[in-house]
Amino acid sequence: MENRNYPTEQEQLARFAKAMGHPARIAILHFLARQSCCFFGDIHEVLPIAKATVSQHLKELKEAGLIQGSIEPPKVRYCINRENWAVARRLFADLFATCAPKNDRTNDCCE
């Protein structure tokens, strides 16, 4: 197995991207991002996600740092982690901004 030391920002971006790699997690992030404050309740009641899978998706998003949550019986509270959300936005923007312009004089480039 190859062992490489990647820059911290690349590691963090990969962690965010992996956590966002499922449509259910994107739906959860969309839902939570539209909330003006933390959401108290069961996400499976407002999104078309089976109750059995919600906790695993929330765990992945929380471990990546994209959301935060706490148990306040009888409810659980979930919020976007706004600090990491801003970091993710910057890292993804930087990645997408790095594409070199197409050189029209090069014929061997992918088209």
Short mmCIF file of C-alpha atoms in Angstrom, two decimals:
data_model
loop_
_atom_site.label_atom_id
_atom_site.label_comp_id
_atom_site.label_asym_id
_atom_site.label_seq_id
_atom_site.Cartn_x
_atom_site.Cartn_y
_atom_site.Cartn_z
CA MET A 1 0.00 0.00 0.00
CA GLU A 2 1.32 3.38 -0.99
CA ASN A 3 1.83 5.89 1.80
CA ARG A 4 1.77 9.54 0.77
CA ASN A 5 1.60 12.62 2.86
CA TYR A 6 -0.97 14.89 1.28
CA PRO A 7 -1.39 18.52 2.28
CA THR A 8 -3.88 19.03 5.11
CA GLU A 9 -6.28 20.93 2.86
CA GLN A 10 -6.38 18.04 0.35
CA GLU A 11 -7.05 15.56 3.16
CA GLN A 12 -9.84 17.77 4.52
CA LEU A 13 -11.38 18.26 1.07
CA ALA A 14 -11.33 14.49 0.49
CA ARG A 15 -13.03 13.92 3.86
CA PHE A 16 -15.78 16.43 2.97
CA ALA A 17 -16.19 14.94 -0.52
CA LYS A 18 -16.45 11.39 0.84
CA ALA A 19 -19.09 12.43 3.37
CA MET A 20 -21.05 14.14 0.60
CA GLY A 21 -20.79 11.09 -1.67
CA HIS A 22 -24.34 9.83 -1.14
CA PRO A 23 -27.59 11.46 -2.34
CA ALA A 24 -29.22 10.98 1.08
CA ARG A 25 -26.42 12.96 2.71
CA ILE A 26 -26.79 15.71 0.14
CA ALA A 27 -30.52 15.80 0.93
CA ILE A 28 -29.75 16.06 4.65
CA LEU A 29 -27.26 18.87 4.04
CA HIS A 30 -29.74 20.74 1.82
CA PHE A 31 -32.40 20.43 4.49
CA LEU A 32 -30.17 21.54 7.36
CA ALA A 33 -28.57 24.36 5.35
CA ARG A 34 -32.01 25.91 4.80
CA GLN A 35 -32.76 25.99 8.53
CA SER A 36 -32.32 29.36 10.26
CA CYS A 37 -31.53 27.55 13.51
CA CYS A 38 -30.84 24.02 14.65
CA PHE A 39 -33.41 21.40 13.75
CA PHE A 40 -35.01 19.48 16.58
CA GLY A 41 -36.66 16.31 15.42
CA ASP A 42 -36.36 13.23 13.33
CA ILE A 43 -34.97 13.96 9.86
CA HIS A 44 -36.61 10.84 8.45
CA GLU A 45 -39.99 12.51 9.08
CA VAL A 46 -39.22 15.42 6.74
CA LEU A 47 -37.03 13.72 4.14
CA PRO A 48 -37.71 10.56 2.11
CA ILE A 49 -35.03 8.61 3.94
CA ALA A 50 -35.69 5.38 5.81
CA LYS A 51 -35.34 5.72 9.56
CA ALA A 52 -32.96 2.75 9.66
CA THR A 53 -30.38 4.53 7.48
CA VAL A 54 -30.65 8.11 8.77
CA SER A 55 -28.37 7.63 11.77
CA GLN A 56 -25.54 6.22 9.64
CA HIS A 57 -25.75 9.15 7.22
CA LEU A 58 -25.82 11.63 10.09
CA LYS A 59 -22.82 9.89 11.66
CA GLU A 60 -20.80 10.21 8.43
CA LEU A 61 -21.66 13.90 8.07
CA LYS A 62 -20.87 14.57 11.72
CA GLU A 63 -17.53 12.71 11.59
CA ALA A 64 -16.54 14.79 8.56
CA GLY A 65 -17.41 17.92 10.50
CA LEU A 66 -20.12 19.14 8.13
CA ILE A 67 -22.87 18.94 10.74
CA GLN A 68 -23.06 18.98 14.49
CA GLY A 69 -25.64 17.48 16.75
CA SER A 70 -26.48 16.70 20.31
CA ILE A 71 -29.02 14.61 22.13
CA GLU A 72 -31.49 16.59 24.20
CA PRO A 73 -34.09 14.01 25.25
CA PRO A 74 -36.49 13.27 23.83
CA LYS A 75 -35.17 14.97 20.67
CA VAL A 76 -31.88 15.21 18.84
CA ARG A 77 -30.64 18.56 17.58
CA TYR A 78 -28.82 18.91 14.25
CA CYS A 79 -27.17 21.95 12.65
CA ILE A 80 -24.79 22.74 9.85
CA ASN A 81 -21.32 23.24 11.31
CA ARG A 82 -21.01 26.76 9.90
CA GLU A 83 -17.27 27.03 10.46
CA ASN A 84 -16.50 23.83 8.54
CA TRP A 85 -19.19 24.67 5.97
CA ALA A 86 -17.22 27.83 5.13
CA VAL A 87 -13.99 25.81 4.92
CA ALA A 88 -15.64 23.27 2.60
CA ARG A 89 -17.02 26.03 0.39
CA ARG A 90 -13.56 27.59 0.07
CA LEU A 91 -11.80 24.27 -0.58
CA PHE A 92 -14.29 23.19 -3.27
CA ALA A 93 -14.18 26.64 -4.88
CA ASP A 94 -10.36 26.53 -4.94
CA LEU A 95 -10.43 23.07 -6.51
CA PHE A 96 -12.88 24.04 -9.24
CA ALA A 97 -11.01 27.28 -9.92
CA THR A 98 -7.73 25.44 -10.65
CA CYS A 99 -8.72 24.15 -14.09
CA ALA A 100 -6.24 25.47 -16.63
CA PRO A 101 -7.74 27.15 -19.69
CA LYS A 102 -7.86 25.02 -22.81
CA ASN A 103 -4.96 25.62 -25.16
CA ASP A 104 -6.42 25.64 -28.68
CA ARG A 105 -2.98 24.98 -30.19
CA THR A 106 -2.68 21.57 -28.53
CA ASN A 107 -4.21 18.75 -30.57
CA ASP A 108 -3.41 15.94 -28.17
CA CYS A 109 -5.55 17.28 -25.30
CA CYS A 110 -8.76 15.56 -24.25
CA GLU A 111 -11.79 17.03 -25.91
#
